Short mmCIF file of C-alpha atoms in Angstrom, two decimals:
data_model
loop_
_atom_site.label_atom_id
_atom_site.label_comp_id
_atom_site.label_asym_id
_atom_site.label_seq_id
_atom_site.Cartn_x
_atom_site.Cartn_y
_atom_site.Cartn_z
CA MET N 151 30.54 1.12 4.79
CA ALA N 152 34.05 -0.22 5.36
CA GLY N 153 33.61 1.00 8.94
CA SER N 154 30.79 -1.48 9.51
CA ALA N 155 32.82 -4.28 7.96
CA LEU N 156 35.72 -3.53 10.27
CA ARG N 157 33.47 -3.38 13.33
CA ARG N 158 31.96 -6.73 12.43
CA LEU N 159 35.35 -8.35 11.74
CA MET N 160 36.65 -7.18 15.09
CA ALA N 161 33.57 -8.63 16.77
CA GLU N 162 34.10 -11.95 15.00
CA TYR N 163 37.77 -12.03 15.91
CA LYS N 164 36.90 -11.38 19.53
CA GLN N 165 34.28 -14.10 19.44
CA LEU N 166 36.71 -16.61 17.92
CA THR N 167 39.37 -15.74 20.47
CA LEU N 168 37.09 -15.97 23.48
CA ASN N 169 35.22 -19.10 22.38
CA PRO N 170 37.40 -20.89 19.88
CA PRO N 171 35.55 -23.78 18.24
CA GLU N 172 37.31 -27.12 18.25
CA GLY N 173 39.80 -27.58 15.46
CA ILE N 174 39.88 -23.97 14.28
CA ILE N 175 42.25 -21.09 14.80
CA ALA N 176 41.62 -17.93 12.81
CA GLY N 177 42.49 -14.26 12.89
CA PRO N 178 43.96 -11.36 10.95
CA ILE N 179 47.43 -12.01 9.56
CA ASN N 180 48.39 -8.54 10.65
CA GLU N 181 46.30 -6.49 13.05
CA GLU N 182 46.82 -3.44 10.84
CA ASN N 183 44.62 -5.06 8.22
CA PHE N 184 41.51 -6.83 9.40
CA PHE N 185 40.46 -7.72 5.86
CA GLU N 186 42.98 -10.55 5.43
CA TRP N 187 42.89 -13.48 7.76
CA GLU N 188 44.69 -16.73 8.13
CA ALA N 189 42.98 -19.84 9.42
CA LEU N 190 44.27 -23.21 10.54
CA ILE N 191 41.87 -26.08 10.17
CA THR N 192 42.45 -29.40 11.86
CA GLY N 193 41.55 -32.54 9.91
CA PRO N 194 38.56 -34.14 11.59
CA GLU N 195 39.10 -37.20 13.76
CA GLY N 196 38.26 -40.56 12.26
CA THR N 197 38.75 -39.34 8.70
CA CYS N 198 41.68 -39.69 6.33
CA PHE N 199 42.60 -36.10 7.24
CA GLU N 200 42.96 -36.76 10.94
CA GLY N 201 46.02 -35.09 12.38
CA GLY N 202 46.51 -32.72 9.46
CA VAL N 203 46.60 -28.98 9.97
CA PHE N 204 45.49 -27.11 6.88
CA PRO N 205 46.27 -23.42 6.49
CA ALA N 206 43.89 -21.21 4.56
CA LYS N 207 43.57 -17.55 3.75
CA LEU N 208 40.40 -15.49 3.96
CA ILE N 209 39.95 -12.22 2.10
CA PHE N 210 37.02 -10.02 3.12
CA PRO N 211 35.27 -7.57 0.77
CA PRO N 212 34.71 -3.95 1.89
CA ASP N 213 30.96 -4.61 2.21
CA TYR N 214 31.39 -7.69 4.40
CA PRO N 215 29.14 -9.22 5.74
CA LEU N 216 26.73 -8.29 2.94
CA SER N 217 29.08 -10.17 0.61
CA PRO N 218 31.00 -13.28 1.63
CA PRO N 219 34.76 -13.55 2.06
CA LYS N 220 36.85 -15.55 -0.35
CA MET N 221 38.61 -18.48 1.12
CA GLN N 222 41.57 -20.34 -0.24
CA PHE N 223 43.66 -23.13 1.18
CA THR N 224 47.29 -22.12 1.10
CA CYS N 225 48.70 -25.63 1.28
CA GLU N 226 49.14 -26.31 -2.38
CA ILE N 227 48.78 -30.04 -2.46
CA LEU N 228 45.41 -30.01 -0.85
CA CYS N 229 44.17 -27.57 -3.45
CA ARG N 230 44.43 -30.19 -6.13
CA TRP N 231 42.15 -32.47 -4.22
CA GLN N 232 39.94 -30.29 -2.19
CA SER N 233 37.22 -29.95 -4.77
CA VAL N 234 36.20 -33.51 -4.11
CA TYR N 235 35.31 -32.96 -0.55
CA ILE N 236 34.46 -29.34 -0.71
CA TYR N 237 31.85 -28.24 -3.11
CA PHE N 238 33.42 -24.85 -3.62
CA THR N 239 34.51 -25.14 -7.20
CA CYS N 240 38.13 -25.50 -8.03
CA SER N 241 39.09 -23.34 -10.96
CA GLY N 242 42.45 -22.23 -12.31
CA ASP N 243 44.38 -19.92 -10.06
CA ASP N 244 41.56 -19.50 -7.61
CA PRO N 245 41.38 -23.05 -6.41
CA MET N 246 38.86 -22.33 -3.79
CA GLY N 247 36.56 -19.41 -4.25
CA TYR N 248 34.00 -19.45 -1.51
CA GLU N 249 32.06 -17.11 -3.74
CA SER N 250 30.81 -20.06 -5.73
CA SER N 251 28.67 -20.84 -2.75
CA ALA N 252 27.65 -17.22 -2.42
CA GLU N 253 24.00 -18.06 -2.76
CA ARG N 254 24.16 -19.73 0.61
CA TRP N 255 25.90 -16.78 2.14
CA SER N 256 23.92 -14.37 4.24
CA PRO N 257 24.94 -11.54 6.56
CA VAL N 258 24.24 -13.68 9.63
CA GLN N 259 26.79 -16.28 8.54
CA SER N 260 30.26 -15.87 9.99
CA VAL N 261 33.88 -16.91 9.64
CA GLU N 262 33.23 -19.53 12.28
CA LYS N 263 30.35 -21.02 10.32
CA ILE N 264 32.37 -21.13 7.10
CA LEU N 265 35.25 -22.92 8.78
CA LEU N 266 32.96 -25.36 10.57
CA SER N 267 31.31 -26.20 7.26
CA VAL N 268 34.73 -26.80 5.73
CA ILE N 269 35.51 -29.23 8.55
CA SER N 270 32.26 -31.08 8.09
CA MET N 271 32.95 -31.32 4.37
CA LEU N 272 36.38 -32.75 5.06
CA ALA N 273 34.63 -35.32 7.22
CA GLU N 274 32.05 -36.11 4.63
CA PRO N 275 33.50 -35.89 1.14
CA ASN N 276 30.76 -34.96 -1.21
CA ASP N 277 31.57 -37.00 -4.29
CA GLU N 278 28.25 -36.22 -5.94
CA SER N 279 29.26 -32.70 -6.81
CA GLY N 280 33.00 -33.24 -6.98
CA ALA N 281 34.46 -30.65 -9.32
CA ASN N 282 37.60 -32.71 -9.59
CA VAL N 283 36.20 -35.64 -11.54
CA ASP N 284 39.30 -37.86 -11.33
CA ALA N 285 39.54 -37.54 -7.59
CA ALA N 286 35.83 -38.10 -7.17
CA LYS N 287 36.14 -41.28 -9.22
CA MET N 288 39.07 -42.41 -7.12
CA TRP N 289 37.06 -41.74 -3.97
CA ARG N 290 34.28 -43.98 -5.23
CA GLU N 291 36.29 -46.74 -6.88
CA SER N 292 39.62 -46.92 -5.15
CA ARG N 293 39.27 -45.72 -1.62
CA GLU N 294 42.59 -47.21 -0.53
CA GLU N 295 44.56 -45.21 -3.04
CA PHE N 296 42.58 -42.12 -2.14
CA ASN N 297 43.34 -42.55 1.54
CA LYS N 298 47.04 -42.99 0.79
CA ILE N 299 47.12 -39.69 -1.01
CA ALA N 300 45.18 -38.04 1.77
CA GLU N 301 47.70 -39.36 4.26
CA LYS N 302 50.53 -37.85 2.24
CA ILE N 303 48.72 -34.56 2.27
CA VAL N 304 48.37 -34.72 6.03
CA ARG N 305 52.09 -35.47 6.47
CA ARG N 306 53.05 -32.60 4.22
CA THR N 307 50.98 -30.13 6.22
CA LEU N 308 52.87 -31.23 9.32
CA GLY N 309 56.23 -31.07 7.60
CA ILE N 310 56.85 -34.82 7.99
CA PRO N 311 58.69 -36.41 5.06
CA THR N 312 56.26 -38.43 2.92
CA MET O 247 43.64 -9.09 -41.67
CA GLY O 248 44.19 -11.71 -44.27
CA ASP O 249 46.60 -13.62 -42.13
CA GLU O 250 45.38 -17.18 -42.53
CA GLY O 251 47.11 -18.41 -39.45
CA GLU O 252 45.27 -15.99 -37.28
CA THR O 253 42.47 -17.27 -35.12
CA PRO O 254 39.27 -15.40 -35.81
CA PRO O 255 38.22 -13.29 -32.87
CA GLY O 256 35.75 -14.97 -30.58
CA SER O 257 36.76 -18.53 -31.35
CA ILE O 258 38.79 -20.46 -28.84
CA SER O 259 41.21 -23.08 -30.04
CA GLU O 260 41.28 -26.23 -27.98
CA ASP O 261 44.90 -25.79 -27.01
CA GLU O 262 44.31 -22.51 -25.29
CA PRO O 263 43.66 -22.52 -21.60
CA GLN O 264 39.96 -22.86 -21.10
CA VAL O 265 38.08 -19.65 -20.50
CA ASN O 266 36.17 -19.97 -17.29
CA GLN O 267 32.52 -19.61 -18.25
CA ASP O 268 31.43 -19.01 -14.67
CA GLU O 269 33.83 -16.11 -14.41
CA LEU O 270 32.46 -14.62 -17.63
CA ILE O 271 28.88 -14.94 -16.46
CA LEU O 272 29.76 -13.37 -13.12
CA ALA O 273 31.56 -10.52 -14.87
CA GLN O 274 28.57 -9.88 -17.10
CA GLN O 275 26.22 -10.01 -14.13
CA ARG O 276 28.37 -7.51 -12.27
CA GLN O 277 28.32 -5.23 -15.31
CA ILE O 278 24.51 -5.33 -15.45
CA GLU O 279 24.26 -4.66 -11.72
CA LYS O 280 26.63 -1.73 -12.11
CA GLU O 281 24.52 -0.23 -14.88
CA ILE O 282 21.35 -0.60 -12.81
CA SER O 283 22.94 0.94 -9.73
CA GLU O 284 24.25 3.89 -11.74
CA SER O 285 20.93 4.64 -13.43
CA ILE O 286 18.27 3.88 -10.80
CA PRO O 287 18.35 5.30 -7.27
CA LEU O 288 17.74 2.92 -4.36
CA VAL O 289 14.48 4.76 -3.70
CA GLY O 290 13.27 7.32 -6.23
CA ASP O 291 11.24 10.53 -5.99
CA LEU O 292 7.45 10.66 -6.22
CA GLU O 293 6.27 10.44 -9.80
CA PRO O 294 2.75 10.71 -11.20
CA ILE O 295 1.11 7.39 -12.12
CA SER O 296 1.06 8.53 -15.75
CA SER O 297 4.86 8.26 -15.75
CA LEU O 298 4.33 4.51 -16.03
CA ASN O 299 2.91 5.07 -19.51
CA ASN O 300 6.39 5.86 -20.82
CA GLU O 301 7.37 2.25 -20.29
CA TYR O 302 4.40 0.87 -22.18
CA SER O 303 3.70 3.30 -25.00
CA THR O 304 2.97 0.50 -27.47
CA ASP O 305 1.37 -1.96 -25.12
CA PRO O 306 -2.44 -1.62 -24.92
CA VAL O 307 -2.80 -4.26 -22.18
CA TYR O 308 -0.52 -2.33 -19.83
CA LEU O 309 -1.83 1.09 -20.88
CA ASP O 310 -5.36 0.04 -19.86
CA LYS O 311 -4.05 -1.09 -16.53
CA VAL O 312 -2.10 2.09 -15.90
CA LYS O 313 -5.33 3.98 -16.62
CA ASP O 314 -7.16 1.83 -14.09
CA LEU O 315 -4.36 2.37 -11.58
CA SER O 316 -4.56 6.15 -11.99
CA THR O 317 -8.17 6.13 -10.78
CA LYS O 318 -7.01 4.76 -7.45
CA TYR O 319 -3.51 6.10 -6.99
CA GLN O 320 -1.81 9.43 -7.53
CA TYR O 321 1.87 8.68 -7.29
CA VAL O 322 4.39 5.93 -7.67
CA ARG O 323 7.83 5.81 -6.08
CA ARG O 324 10.23 3.48 -7.83
CA THR O 325 12.81 1.35 -6.12
CA ARG O 326 15.97 -0.18 -7.54
CA PRO O 327 15.35 -3.64 -8.98
CA ASP O 328 18.14 -5.45 -7.15
CA GLY O 329 16.26 -8.32 -5.55
CA ASN O 330 15.78 -6.30 -2.37
CA CYS O 331 12.98 -4.15 -3.76
CA PHE O 332 10.17 -5.58 -1.66
CA PHE O 333 12.06 -5.21 1.61
CA ARG O 334 13.33 -1.74 0.73
CA ALA O 335 9.94 -0.52 -0.51
CA PHE O 336 8.02 -1.98 2.41
CA SER O 337 10.40 -0.66 5.02
CA TYR O 338 10.48 2.80 3.46
CA ALA O 339 6.73 3.11 2.91
CA ASN O 340 5.93 1.86 6.39
CA ILE O 341 8.27 4.27 8.16
CA GLU O 342 7.20 7.11 5.89
CA ARG O 343 3.54 6.80 6.85
CA LEU O 344 4.44 6.55 10.54
CA LEU O 345 6.24 9.90 10.38
CA GLU O 346 2.87 11.59 10.33
CA LYS O 347 1.53 9.58 13.25
CA LYS O 348 3.65 10.17 16.31
CA GLU O 349 1.77 7.73 18.50
CA GLU O 350 1.96 4.85 16.06
CA PHE O 351 5.59 5.70 15.47
CA SER O 352 6.29 5.28 19.17
CA GLU O 353 4.59 1.89 19.19
CA PHE O 354 6.62 0.85 16.19
CA TYR O 355 9.78 2.11 17.86
CA LYS O 356 9.05 0.01 20.90
CA LEU O 357 8.45 -3.05 18.73
CA ALA O 358 11.78 -2.45 16.97
CA GLU O 359 13.61 -1.90 20.22
CA ASP O 360 12.56 -5.28 21.59
CA SER O 361 13.16 -7.18 18.37
CA LYS O 362 16.83 -8.01 18.85
CA THR O 363 16.21 -9.96 22.03
CA ALA O 364 13.53 -11.94 20.21
CA LEU O 365 15.94 -12.78 17.37
CA VAL O 366 18.65 -13.90 19.78
CA GLU O 367 16.12 -16.07 21.60
CA LEU O 368 15.31 -17.69 18.27
CA GLY O 369 18.94 -18.70 17.89
CA PHE O 370 20.53 -15.86 15.90
CA GLN O 371 24.03 -15.18 17.14
CA GLN O 372 24.10 -11.85 18.90
CA PHE O 373 27.24 -10.54 17.19
CA THR O 374 25.85 -11.25 13.72
CA VAL O 375 22.60 -9.36 14.41
CA GLU O 376 23.98 -6.45 16.40
CA ASP O 377 25.26 -4.12 13.68
CA PHE O 378 22.06 -4.38 11.65
CA TYR O 379 19.92 -3.77 14.70
CA ASP O 380 22.02 -0.78 15.75
CA THR O 381 21.72 0.79 12.30
CA TYR O 382 17.97 0.15 12.24
CA MET O 383 17.54 1.82 15.62
CA GLU O 384 19.82 4.69 14.65
CA VAL O 385 17.65 5.47 11.63
CA LEU O 386 14.51 5.39 13.76
CA LYS O 387 16.15 7.57 16.41
CA ARG O 388 17.27 10.14 13.89
CA LEU O 389 13.77 10.34 12.46
CA ARG O 390 12.15 10.53 15.87
CA ALA O 391 14.30 13.53 16.71
CA ILE O 392 12.91 15.55 13.80
CA GLU O 393 9.75 17.40 14.81
CA ASP O 394 8.48 18.38 11.36
CA ALA O 395 7.05 15.46 9.36
CA ASP O 396 8.19 16.82 5.99
CA GLU O 397 11.72 17.32 7.24
CA ALA O 398 11.69 13.80 8.66
CA LYS O 399 10.56 12.46 5.28
CA LYS O 400 13.49 14.19 3.61
CA GLU O 401 15.86 12.59 6.10
CA LEU O 402 14.24 9.20 5.51
CA HIS O 403 14.76 9.62 1.77
CA THR O 404 18.39 10.59 2.25
CA LEU O 405 19.09 7.66 4.56
CA PHE O 406 17.39 5.16 2.27
CA ASN O 407 19.52 6.42 -0.60
CA THR O 408 22.72 6.04 1.39
CA GLN O 409 23.88 2.54 0.50
CA GLY O 410 25.25 1.67 3.92
CA PHE O 411 22.12 2.65 5.86
CA SER O 412 19.72 1.45 3.20
CA ASP O 413 21.23 -2.03 2.86
CA TYR O 414 21.46 -2.50 6.62
CA MET O 415 17.76 -1.57 6.88
CA VAL O 416 17.04 -4.23 4.25
CA VAL O 417 19.11 -6.85 6.07
CA TYR O 418 17.38 -6.17 9.36
CA LEU O 419 13.92 -6.49 7.86
CA ARG O 420 15.06 -9.74 6.24
CA LEU O 421 16.14 -10.97 9.67
CA LEU O 422 12.86 -9.91 11.29
CA THR O 423 11.02 -11.73 8.50
CA SER O 424 13.16 -14.82 9.00
CA GLY O 425 12.51 -14.61 12.73
CA GLN O 426 8.76 -14.41 12.14
CA LEU O 427 8.84 -17.44 9.83
CA GLN O 428 10.81 -19.46 12.35
CA LYS O 429 8.68 -18.39 15.27
CA ASP O 430 5.53 -19.61 13.50
CA LYS O 431 7.17 -22.42 11.60
CA ASP O 432 4.26 -24.84 11.95
CA PHE O 433 2.04 -22.41 10.08
CA TYR O 434 4.53 -21.33 7.42
CA SER O 435 5.87 -24.81 6.66
CA CYS O 436 2.65 -25.52 4.72
CA PHE O 437 3.64 -22.87 2.18
CA ILE O 438 7.13 -24.12 1.50
CA GLU O 439 7.46 -26.41 -1.47
CA GLY O 440 9.72 -29.45 -1.54
CA GLU O 441 11.65 -30.97 1.30
CA ARG O 442 13.00 -27.79 2.77
CA THR O 443 12.41 -26.93 6.40
CA VAL O 444 11.37 -23.43 7.38
CA SER O 445 14.85 -22.69 8.68
CA ASP O 446 16.48 -23.98 5.45
CA PHE O 447 14.12 -21.74 3.54
CA CYS O 448 15.06 -18.77 5.71
CA HIS O 449 18.79 -19.39 5.27
CA GLN O 450 18.49 -19.76 1.51
CA GLU O 451 15.67 -17.44 0.48
CA VAL O 452 15.09 -14.84 3.17
CA GLU O 453 18.34 -13.95 4.94
CA PRO O 454 20.66 -13.59 1.90
CA MET O 455 20.70 -10.17 0.25
CA TYR O 456 19.33 -9.80 -3.28
CA LYS O 457 17.00 -12.81 -2.95
CA GLU O 458 13.63 -11.91 -4.37
CA SER O 459 10.49 -12.01 -2.29
CA ASP O 460 7.46 -14.18 -2.68
CA HIS O 461 4.06 -14.18 -1.05
CA ILE O 462 5.39 -15.95 2.00
CA HIS O 463 8.07 -13.30 2.58
CA ILE O 464 5.44 -10.58 2.40
CA ILE O 465 3.04 -12.23 4.81
CA ALA O 466 5.80 -12.85 7.33
CA ALA O 467 7.23 -9.33 6.95
CA CYS O 468 3.73 -7.89 7.53
CA ALA O 469 3.33 -9.98 10.64
CA ALA O 470 6.79 -8.98 11.88
CA LEU O 471 6.02 -5.25 11.54
CA CYS O 472 2.33 -5.60 12.48
CA THR O 473 1.42 -3.87 9.24
CA GLY O 474 -0.99 -4.73 6.43
CA VAL O 475 -0.10 -4.21 2.81
CA LYS O 476 -2.13 -3.98 -0.37
CA VAL O 477 -0.35 -5.35 -3.42
CA ILE O 478 -1.61 -4.26 -6.83
CA TYR O 479 -0.65 -6.77 -9.50
CA MET O 480 0.01 -5.34 -12.91
CA ASP O 481 0.80 -7.95 -15.54
CA ARG O 482 -0.23 -9.08 -19.00
CA GLY O 483 -3.24 -11.01 -17.69
CA THR O 484 -6.64 -10.45 -19.26
CA GLY O 485 -8.93 -7.66 -18.15
CA LYS O 486 -8.53 -3.92 -18.08
CA SER O 487 -8.00 -3.61 -14.36
CA CYS O 488 -5.26 -4.75 -12.02
CA ASN O 489 -5.77 -7.50 -9.48
CA GLU O 490 -5.20 -6.59 -5.89
CA HIS O 491 -4.61 -8.48 -2.70
CA ASP O 492 -4.58 -7.39 0.91
CA LEU O 493 -1.94 -9.16 2.94
CA PRO O 494 -2.64 -10.58 5.39
CA GLU O 495 -6.13 -11.23 4.07
CA GLY O 496 -8.81 -9.06 5.62
CA CYS O 497 -6.39 -6.47 6.98
CA THR O 498 -6.71 -2.72 6.62
CA PRO O 499 -3.68 -2.05 4.48
CA THR O 500 -1.53 0.96 5.30
CA VAL O 501 1.22 0.34 2.75
CA HIS O 502 0.46 0.08 -0.96
CA LEU O 503 2.82 -1.64 -3.36
CA LEU O 504 2.73 -2.04 -7.11
CA TYR O 505 3.90 -5.43 -8.30
CA ARG O 506 5.02 -5.94 -11.85
CA PRO O 507 6.53 -9.33 -12.61
CA GLY O 508 9.72 -9.53 -10.58
CA HIS O 509 9.54 -6.06 -9.05
CA TYR O 510 7.87 -3.93 -6.35
CA ASP O 511 7.41 -0.14 -6.26
CA ILE O 512 5.52 2.02 -3.76
CA LEU O 513 2.06 3.48 -4.54
CA TYR O 514 0.36 6.52 -3.00
CA PRO O 515 -3.44 6.95 -2.96
#
């Protein structure tokens, strides 16, 4: 039912364009292919990611929304750290498979909800389930160092020399 | 062969990049799902109760129970064991029986027609519910347009074996069930273990596809469709007969389901 997936993706795109949530821009990279999107996520205010703009890519399966999309940050440096704040596991070449959280996915979730949950995870690093053990340890034991690195990440995403 | 330097197959030296266990498990799971989907239709044909014997030829406990079952039921219709079996079976069996009762079908149609508004009022986002609702209504419309009940049953069978339609029917019943749970959350919260709220439970256990159903799902689904169901439990418990429960308690059941640990099929008296 790729037709249903397309219909739904168009509805979501329309929704995101008409009522864009704060801090999120998302849409198909190319309107010829609605199954690959790019998203820009703004680092939440009052966190070490404030001011950063983080690009990510979303790939939708043909049976979307029965199955979830895969999401991956495309800014490389964040990928090395993201697993601390985002409980999507970080593994090898697929640093951020949203599929690892597939059990929370349901057909009434949406791109908007995924991106909002990413933002809230950036705001509230979840060190309990940090897949990146070193970074999780740094978050707990040496917050200053952690924040310095986060700041570098933010500057990189904006193209400012670090 | 005989090359001492060679690593025996299956062992992983520590220097090699680590094989991702999660990936392997997922791959195996997908393989199993593929095998099931290739060998078992979403909803099968009618089979005599005695066909259950084939599964238990050396199991006296089950054979006794199949015998007991055959005194009350004539046929069984199997559904694919994919975690959606209760919702698929219930939805199918309920619509199937309504095809012979035009008046009740009309009432059911009206109930279905109004259901989207109720879901949106409960907080579901319209654009996430719409496609499932439209498919649900399209199936009901197609069936309503067929005068002859037997022809309509054939169409129902075809639609429920067409993945796109069938899965969207399942999703919509999951959403109606979730809506029912959330509407009567004070009542249902007593049945949810742990710290979870009713809406957490719905997001984690009801709305996602392939999540298996428990008692609470069944009671809420019955309430959502205003239908009573009799569940016959067939397991390795003592006794020669199967236990049965009418849900909700005291109802006159119109849908009959056979439950074997982890799976539901449809029964026909």
